[in-house]
Coordinates of C-alpha atoms and ligand atoms in Angstrom, one line a residue:
Chain A
M1 CA 0.9 11.0 34.4
K2 CA 4.5 10.6 34.9
C3 CA 6.9 9.2 32.5
R4 CA 8.0 5.3 32.1
V5 CA 11.5 6.2 32.2
C6 CA 12.5 9.1 34.5
R7 CA 9.1 9.6 36.4
G8 CA 9.2 13.4 35.5
P9 CA 6.0 14.9 34.1
A10 CA 4.5 13.2 31.1
V11 CA 3.4 15.1 28.0
I12 CA 1.8 12.2 26.0
D13 CA 0.3 8.5 26.6
I14 CA 0.9 5.8 24.3
R15 CA -2.4 3.8 25.5
R16 CA -1.6 0.6 23.0
H17 CA 1.6 0.5 25.1
N18 CA -0.2 1.4 28.5
A19 CA 3.2 4.1 28.8
N20 CA 3.3 7.9 29.2
F21 CA 6.4 9.7 28.2
C22 CA 8.0 12.8 28.9
Q23 CA 9.3 15.2 25.8
E24 CA 12.9 13.7 25.9
H25 CA 12.0 10.4 26.4
F26 CA 9.1 10.2 23.8
L27 CA 11.6 11.7 21.3
R28 CA 13.8 8.3 22.3
Y29 CA 11.1 5.9 22.0
C30 CA 10.4 7.0 18.4
R31 CA 13.7 6.8 17.5
T32 CA 14.4 3.5 18.9
Q33 CA 11.1 2.6 17.5
V34 CA 12.4 3.3 14.1
E35 CA 15.9 2.1 14.6
K36 CA 14.2 -1.5 15.3
T37 CA 12.4 -1.4 12.7
L38 CA 15.1 -0.5 10.1
K39 CA 17.0 -3.6 11.9
E40 CA 14.0 -5.9 12.1
F41 CA 13.3 -5.8 8.3
S42 CA 16.7 -5.3 6.8
M43 CA 15.5 -2.1 5.5
V44 CA 19.1 0.0 5.5
K45 CA 22.3 -0.5 7.5
P46 CA 24.7 1.8 8.5
G47 CA 26.5 3.6 6.1
D48 CA 23.8 3.5 3.3
R49 CA 22.5 6.3 1.7
V50 CA 18.9 6.8 1.3
L51 CA 16.3 9.4 -0.4
V52 CA 13.8 10.3 1.9
A53 CA 10.4 11.3 -0.1
V54 CA 9.1 14.4 1.6
S55 CA 5.8 16.1 1.4
G56 CA 6.3 18.8 4.0
G57 CA 3.9 16.8 6.1
K58 CA 4.6 15.0 9.5
D59 CA 5.5 11.6 8.3
S60 CA 7.9 12.3 5.9
L61 CA 9.9 15.3 8.0
A62 CA 9.6 12.8 11.1
V63 CA 11.2 10.2 9.1
W64 CA 14.0 12.0 7.9
D65 CA 14.7 13.9 11.0
I66 CA 14.9 10.0 12.7
L67 CA 17.2 8.9 10.1
L68 CA 19.4 11.8 10.6
H69 CA 19.8 11.3 14.6
L70 CA 20.1 7.8 13.7
G71 CA 23.1 8.4 11.9
Y72 CA 22.1 7.9 8.3
E73 CA 23.2 10.1 5.1
A74 CA 19.6 11.0 3.8
T75 CA 18.7 13.2 1.3
G76 CA 15.2 14.6 0.5
L77 CA 13.2 14.3 -2.6
Y78 CA 10.2 16.8 -2.9
V79 CA 7.9 16.4 -5.7
G80 CA 5.7 19.7 -7.1
L81 CA 2.6 18.0 -8.3
G82 CA 1.0 21.1 -9.2
L83 CA -1.9 20.9 -6.4
G84 CA -2.5 24.8 -6.4
E85 CA -1.9 26.5 -3.2
Y86 CA -1.6 23.3 -1.0
Y87 CA 1.7 22.3 -3.0
D88 CA 3.1 25.7 -2.8
V89 CA 2.9 25.7 1.1
S90 CA 3.8 22.0 1.5
G91 CA 7.1 23.0 -0.7
R92 CA 7.7 25.3 1.6
H93 CA 7.8 23.7 4.5
A94 CA 10.0 21.0 3.3
R95 CA 12.6 23.6 1.7
R96 CA 12.6 25.0 5.2
F97 CA 13.3 21.9 6.9
A98 CA 16.2 20.9 4.6
E99 CA 17.4 24.9 4.9
E100 CA 17.5 25.0 8.3
R101 CA 19.6 21.8 9.0
G102 CA 21.9 22.4 5.9
L103 CA 20.4 19.2 4.0
E104 CA 20.0 18.2 0.4
L105 CA 16.9 18.5 -1.1
I106 CA 15.9 17.5 -4.6
E107 CA 12.9 18.9 -6.4
V108 CA 11.0 17.6 -9.2
D109 CA 8.3 19.9 -10.6
I110 CA 5.7 17.4 -12.9
R111 CA 4.7 20.9 -14.4
G112 CA 8.0 21.6 -15.5
T113 CA 9.5 18.5 -16.4
Y114 CA 6.6 16.7 -17.8
D115 CA 4.3 19.3 -18.9
I116 CA 1.5 17.6 -16.7
D117 CA 0.2 18.2 -13.2
V118 CA -2.4 16.2 -10.9
P119 CA -5.5 18.1 -11.8
T120 CA -5.1 18.0 -15.1
A121 CA -3.6 14.5 -15.6
A122 CA -6.9 13.1 -13.8
S123 CA -9.3 15.4 -15.5
V124 CA -8.0 14.4 -19.1
T125 CA -7.4 10.4 -18.1
G126 CA -10.5 10.2 -16.4
R127 CA -8.2 8.9 -13.1
A128 CA -9.1 9.8 -9.8
P129 CA -6.9 12.6 -8.6
C130 CA -5.2 10.4 -6.0
S131 CA -4.2 7.4 -8.5
A132 CA -2.8 10.1 -11.2
C133 CA -1.2 11.5 -7.8
G134 CA 0.5 7.8 -6.8
L135 CA 1.3 7.1 -10.5
S136 CA 3.4 10.4 -10.8
K137 CA 4.9 10.3 -7.5
R138 CA 6.0 6.4 -7.8
H139 CA 7.6 7.3 -11.3
V140 CA 9.6 10.4 -9.8
F141 CA 10.5 8.1 -6.7
D142 CA 12.2 5.1 -8.6
Q143 CA 13.7 7.5 -11.4
A144 CA 15.4 10.0 -8.9
T145 CA 16.5 6.9 -6.4
L146 CA 18.1 5.0 -9.4
A147 CA 19.6 8.3 -10.7
G148 CA 21.3 9.3 -7.4
D149 CA 22.1 5.6 -6.9
F150 CA 20.8 5.7 -3.7
D151 CA 20.6 2.3 -1.6
A152 CA 16.8 2.8 -0.7
L153 CA 14.1 5.0 -0.9
V154 CA 12.3 5.7 2.5
T155 CA 8.6 6.8 2.4
G156 CA 6.9 8.3 5.7
H157 CA 3.9 5.4 5.7
N158 CA 2.8 4.9 9.4
L159 CA 1.2 2.1 11.3
D160 CA -2.4 3.9 10.5
D161 CA -1.4 4.3 6.9
E162 CA -0.5 0.4 6.5
A163 CA -3.6 -0.7 8.9
A164 CA -5.9 1.4 7.0
V165 CA -4.2 -0.2 3.4
L166 CA -4.7 -3.5 5.0
F167 CA -8.3 -3.3 6.1
G168 CA -9.1 -1.9 2.4
N169 CA -7.5 -5.0 1.1
V170 CA -9.0 -7.2 3.0
L171 CA -12.5 -5.7 2.8
H172 CA -12.5 -6.4 -0.9
W173 CA -9.9 -9.4 -0.5
Q174 CA -7.1 -7.8 -2.9
S175 CA -5.2 -11.2 -2.8
D176 CA -2.2 -9.8 -4.9
Y177 CA -2.4 -6.5 -3.0
L178 CA -2.0 -8.4 -0.1
G179 CA 1.0 -10.2 -1.1
R180 CA 3.3 -7.1 -1.7
Q181 CA 1.7 -5.3 1.5
Q182 CA 5.7 -5.3 3.0
P183 CA 7.3 -2.5 4.7
V184 CA 10.2 -3.4 2.4
L185 CA 10.0 -3.9 -1.5
P186 CA 13.1 -5.3 -2.3
A187 CA 15.4 -4.1 -5.4
G188 CA 14.7 -5.7 -8.8
H189 CA 14.1 -5.5 -12.3
G190 CA 15.5 -2.4 -12.7
F191 CA 13.5 -1.1 -9.6
P192 CA 15.3 0.2 -6.1
K193 CA 14.4 -0.9 -3.0
K194 CA 11.9 0.5 -1.3
V195 CA 11.3 1.1 2.4
K196 CA 8.9 2.3 5.3
P197 CA 10.4 2.9 8.7
L198 CA 7.6 4.4 10.2
V199 CA 5.0 1.2 10.5
R200 CA 6.0 0.9 14.2
L201 CA 4.6 4.4 14.9
G202 CA 0.7 5.5 14.7
E203 CA 0.6 8.7 13.4
R204 CA -0.8 10.3 16.9
E205 CA 2.9 9.6 17.5
T206 CA 4.4 11.0 14.3
A207 CA 2.4 14.4 14.7
A208 CA 3.6 14.6 18.6
Y209 CA 7.2 13.6 17.4
C210 CA 7.3 16.8 15.1
V211 CA 5.5 19.3 17.8
L212 CA 8.3 17.8 20.6
A213 CA 11.1 17.8 18.3
G214 CA 10.4 21.6 17.0
I215 CA 9.5 20.6 13.5
D216 CA 7.1 22.6 11.5
Y217 CA 4.9 20.5 9.3
L218 CA 2.1 21.3 7.0
V219 CA -0.5 20.6 9.2
E220 CA -3.6 21.1 6.3
E221 CA -4.9 18.2 4.2
C222 CA -4.4 18.1 0.8
P223 CA -7.5 19.4 -1.0
M224 CA -8.0 16.2 -3.0
A225 CA -7.9 13.7 0.3
K226 CA -11.5 14.8 1.4
G227 CA -13.5 11.7 1.2
N228 CA -10.9 9.3 0.6
K229 CA -12.2 6.1 1.4
H230 CA -9.1 5.5 3.3
L231 CA -9.9 8.4 5.7
H232 CA -13.0 6.2 6.5
Y233 CA -10.9 3.0 7.0
K234 CA -8.9 5.0 9.7
A235 CA -11.8 6.4 11.4
A236 CA -13.3 2.7 11.5
L237 CA -10.1 1.6 13.0
N238 CA -9.8 4.5 15.7
L239 CA -13.2 3.7 16.9
I240 CA -11.8 0.1 17.6
E241 CA -8.6 1.3 18.8
S242 CA -10.1 4.0 21.4
E243 CA -12.3 0.6 23.0
S244 CA -9.1 -1.8 22.3
P245 CA -5.7 0.3 22.6
G246 CA -3.2 -1.8 20.3
S247 CA -6.0 -3.3 18.0
K248 CA -4.1 -1.7 14.7
Q249 CA -0.9 -2.9 15.7
A250 CA -2.2 -6.3 16.5
F251 CA -3.9 -6.6 12.9
Y252 CA -0.7 -5.3 10.9
F253 CA 1.7 -6.7 12.8
G254 CA -0.2 -10.0 13.2
F255 CA -0.7 -9.9 9.0
L256 CA 2.7 -9.6 8.4
R257 CA 3.5 -12.7 10.8
N258 CA 0.7 -14.9 10.1
A259 CA -0.5 -14.2 6.5
V260 CA 1.3 -11.9 3.9
D261 CA 3.7 -15.0 2.9
L262 CA 0.7 -16.7 2.0
F263 CA -0.7 -14.2 -0.6
S264 CA 3.2 -13.6 -2.0
E265 CA 3.7 -17.1 -2.5
Q266 CA 0.5 -17.7 -4.4
R267 CA 1.9 -14.4 -6.6
T268 CA 5.2 -15.6 -7.5
Y269 CA 4.6 -18.3 -10.0
S270 CA 2.2 -15.7 -12.1
E271 CA 4.4 -12.8 -12.3
P272 CA 7.6 -11.5 -11.1
E273 CA 8.4 -9.6 -7.5
E274 CA 8.1 -6.2 -8.5
Q275 CA 6.0 -6.2 -11.4
R276 CA 2.3 -5.7 -10.4
E277 CA 3.6 -2.6 -7.7
R278 CA 4.8 -0.8 -11.0
T279 CA 1.9 -1.9 -13.4
E280 CA -1.5 -0.4 -13.3
P281 CA -4.6 -2.6 -12.5
D282 CA -5.4 -1.9 -16.5
D283 CA -1.8 -3.1 -17.8
D284 CA -1.6 -6.5 -19.1
V285 CA 0.5 -9.1 -17.1
G286 CA 3.0 -9.9 -20.3
M287 CA 6.9 -10.0 -20.4
L288 CA 8.6 -7.2 -18.5
R289 CA 10.8 -5.0 -21.0
A290 CA 12.2 -1.5 -20.8
C291 CA 9.5 1.4 -21.5
E292 CA 10.6 3.3 -24.9
E293 CA 10.3 6.1 -23.3
C294 CA 11.9 6.3 -19.9
G295 CA 13.7 3.2 -19.6
A296 CA 11.5 1.9 -16.4
T297 CA 10.8 -1.7 -16.5
T298 CA 7.0 -1.9 -17.8
N299 CA 4.8 -4.7 -19.3
S300 CA 3.9 -2.6 -22.5
E301 CA 5.7 -0.5 -25.0
L302 CA 5.2 2.6 -22.7
C303 CA 4.9 2.3 -18.8
A304 CA 1.8 3.6 -17.1
F305 CA 3.3 7.0 -16.3
C306 CA 4.7 7.3 -19.9
R307 CA 0.9 6.7 -21.2
L308 CA -0.1 9.5 -18.7
V309 CA 2.0 12.0 -19.6
R310 CA 1.2 11.1 -23.4
S311 CA -2.1 11.9 -23.3
T312 CA -2.0 14.7 -20.7
A313 CA 0.8 16.8 -21.9
G314 CA -0.2 20.1 -24.2
T315 CA -3.6 19.7 -22.9
K316 CA -4.7 23.1 -21.2
P317 CA -4.0 22.8 -17.6
V318 CA -7.4 21.9 -15.2
P319 CA -7.5 24.4 -12.2
I320 CA -7.5 22.2 -9.0
A321 CA -11.2 23.6 -8.1
M322 CA -12.6 21.7 -11.5
T323 CA -11.3 18.4 -10.7
R324 CA -13.6 15.7 -9.7
K325 CA -13.2 14.4 -6.4
R326 CA -13.3 10.7 -7.1
N327 CA -11.2 8.2 -4.9
Chain B
M1 CA -11.2 28.8 27.7
L2 CA -10.4 29.2 24.1
V3 CA -10.3 26.1 21.8
K4 CA -9.1 26.3 18.5
L5 CA -10.4 23.5 15.9
R6 CA -9.4 22.4 12.6
N7 CA -11.1 21.1 9.2
P8 CA -12.9 23.9 9.0
T9 CA -10.8 26.0 11.0
R10 CA -12.9 27.2 14.1
Q11 CA -12.7 28.6 17.8
E12 CA -15.0 27.3 20.4
V13 CA -15.3 28.8 24.1
I14 CA -15.6 26.0 26.8
D15 CA -15.8 26.6 30.5
G16 CA -13.0 25.9 32.6
P17 CA -11.4 24.2 34.7
I18 CA -11.9 21.1 32.7
S19 CA -9.6 18.3 31.8
V20 CA -8.3 17.6 28.5
V21 CA -10.0 13.9 28.2
K22 CA -13.4 15.7 29.1
L23 CA -12.6 18.2 26.9
L24 CA -12.3 16.4 23.9
N25 CA -15.4 14.0 25.1
R26 CA -17.4 17.4 25.2
L27 CA -15.7 18.2 21.3
K28 CA -17.1 14.6 20.4
V29 CA -13.3 14.0 19.3
N30 CA -11.7 10.9 19.6
R31 CA -8.6 11.0 21.3
E32 CA -6.6 8.5 19.1
E33 CA -7.2 11.6 16.2
V34 CA -5.8 14.5 17.7
L35 CA -3.3 16.2 19.8
V36 CA -3.8 19.0 22.3
I37 CA -1.2 21.7 22.4
Q38 CA -0.6 24.8 24.4
D39 CA 2.2 27.1 24.1
G40 CA 3.8 25.1 21.7
T41 CA 4.0 21.8 23.7
L42 CA 1.4 18.8 24.1
I43 CA -0.8 18.5 27.4
P44 CA -1.6 15.3 28.3
G45 CA -4.8 13.5 28.7
D46 CA -5.3 14.0 32.4
A47 CA -4.0 17.6 32.9
V48 CA -6.4 20.3 33.8
L49 CA -7.1 23.6 31.7
S50 CA -7.7 26.5 33.3
D51 CA -10.6 28.9 32.4
N52 CA -8.4 31.3 30.6
A53 CA -6.4 28.4 28.7
V54 CA -5.9 28.9 25.1
V55 CA -5.3 25.4 23.4
E56 CA -5.6 24.0 19.8
V57 CA -7.0 21.0 19.0
R58 CA -4.8 19.3 15.9
P59 CA -6.2 16.5 13.7
V60 CA -3.4 14.1 13.0
I61 CA -5.1 11.8 10.5
S62 CA -3.9 12.4 7.0
G63 CA -5.6 11.0 4.1
G64 CA -3.1 11.0 1.0
Ligands
SF4_1 S1 -4.3 13.2 -1.1 FE1 -4.3 12.2 -3.4 S2 -3.8 14.0 -4.5 FE2 -3.4 14.9 -2.3 S3 -1.2 14.4 -2.2 FE3 -2.5 12.4 -1.4 S4 -2.4 10.8 -3.1 FE4 -1.8 13.1 -3.7
ZN2 ZN1 11.3 10.9 30.6
ZN3 ZN1 8.1 5.4 -19.1

C-alpha cells in the first residue's frame, strides 16, 4: 500500500475514499476534512474562542488537537459524572492531554457541584443511565459555554455517531429528532451555538488520528455503554459499509442535502428552534421561560436538569454496579 | 504470533506469517471496527505479520 500523496509506505487505508495514507499525510487529511467542515457549515471562524467538551476518549481529544492545529483558541471542559473508576481514568487522560500542551481544562464534577451522579440519578428517577448522563452533560456544557462567553461549544461526534443516530431516528420515524439532526445548532433562546466538526471523519479515523498523533486516549468503553442500541446500529451500518464502502457517508450527507430541511420546516411553526433540543420528551410544549433554579431556558418552572437534581440530591449514592443498564 | 484483543481483554496465539486482512478474517473481526497496532504505530491491511510479531487489535467503536 502506498500513500496517495507521496507514494511512500502507507499506514492506513480509507476504503470509502479509495485512498491510503502515510502518517504525515493521514494527519493532514484529517485536519483538512475538519477545516472543510468548519467552513462548509459555518461552524466557527478564525479568531473564535471555543469550548471543547472532552471525555478523555478518542473523538474529543482528536477534535481538540485538530482545532489547535488549525489555530483556534480552544479550552477544554471535562464533566465528572460519577461513573466509578471509569470516570477517574477518563479524567486522567483529559488532564494529561491538557497539561502536556499547557492548555486550560475547566472541570465540573456533578457530585461536588450538584450533589448528584449518573448512577444515583438514573436509579432514583428511573431514567436510563445514558439519558440521565446526557441531560447532565448538556446542562453543564450549556452553562459553561455561556459563563465563559465562548463563541461555540464543540463536541466530538463523528460520522459513525451521526449515521447511527440517523439510522435510529429513521427506523422509528422520529420526525422531530430528524429535523434537528444538524451538525450545527445555532445560538438562541439563551442557548449557546453547538458544533460537530468531526462529522466527515469515521471513528476508525479519529482513533487512527490519536494513535498517529501520539495522543494517549482512553480506549476502554464506559461501563454503561454495553447493550446500548447505538452500538447495534453501528454494527449494522458497518456490515453494510464493509460490503459497500462509503455507505455511511452517503446516508448521512445525503440526508443533510436532501431531507433534513423537510423535517425542520415541519417543526418551525410548532416550536422555536432550540426548544426541543433542550426539553425532555416528557415536557409539555409550552411557552419558553427561565428556569427558576438555574435560569436556563425551559418550558416549565424548572428545567429538566434541575428537576433531576431536585429528586436526586440528598439521596444515598447508588453504586455503579447496582444501576440497571437500560438504554 | 501474539494478538492482544479487548472487550474482554484477552490474548490469542495465531500462526504466522499472515496478512493483517487474513488475521482479522480469522478472528471474525470487521475491518471497519478495529485498528491493528504494532510498536505504537498502525499496520495496514496488506502487511504480513511474522510468526514472532506482537500486535494489538484495538476496537474503535464507542457507544456513549
Ligand atoms: S455510555 Fe451513557 S453513561 Fe456512559 S458516558 Fe456515554 S452517555 Fe454517559
Ligand atoms: Zn504520504
Ligand atoms: Zn434549571
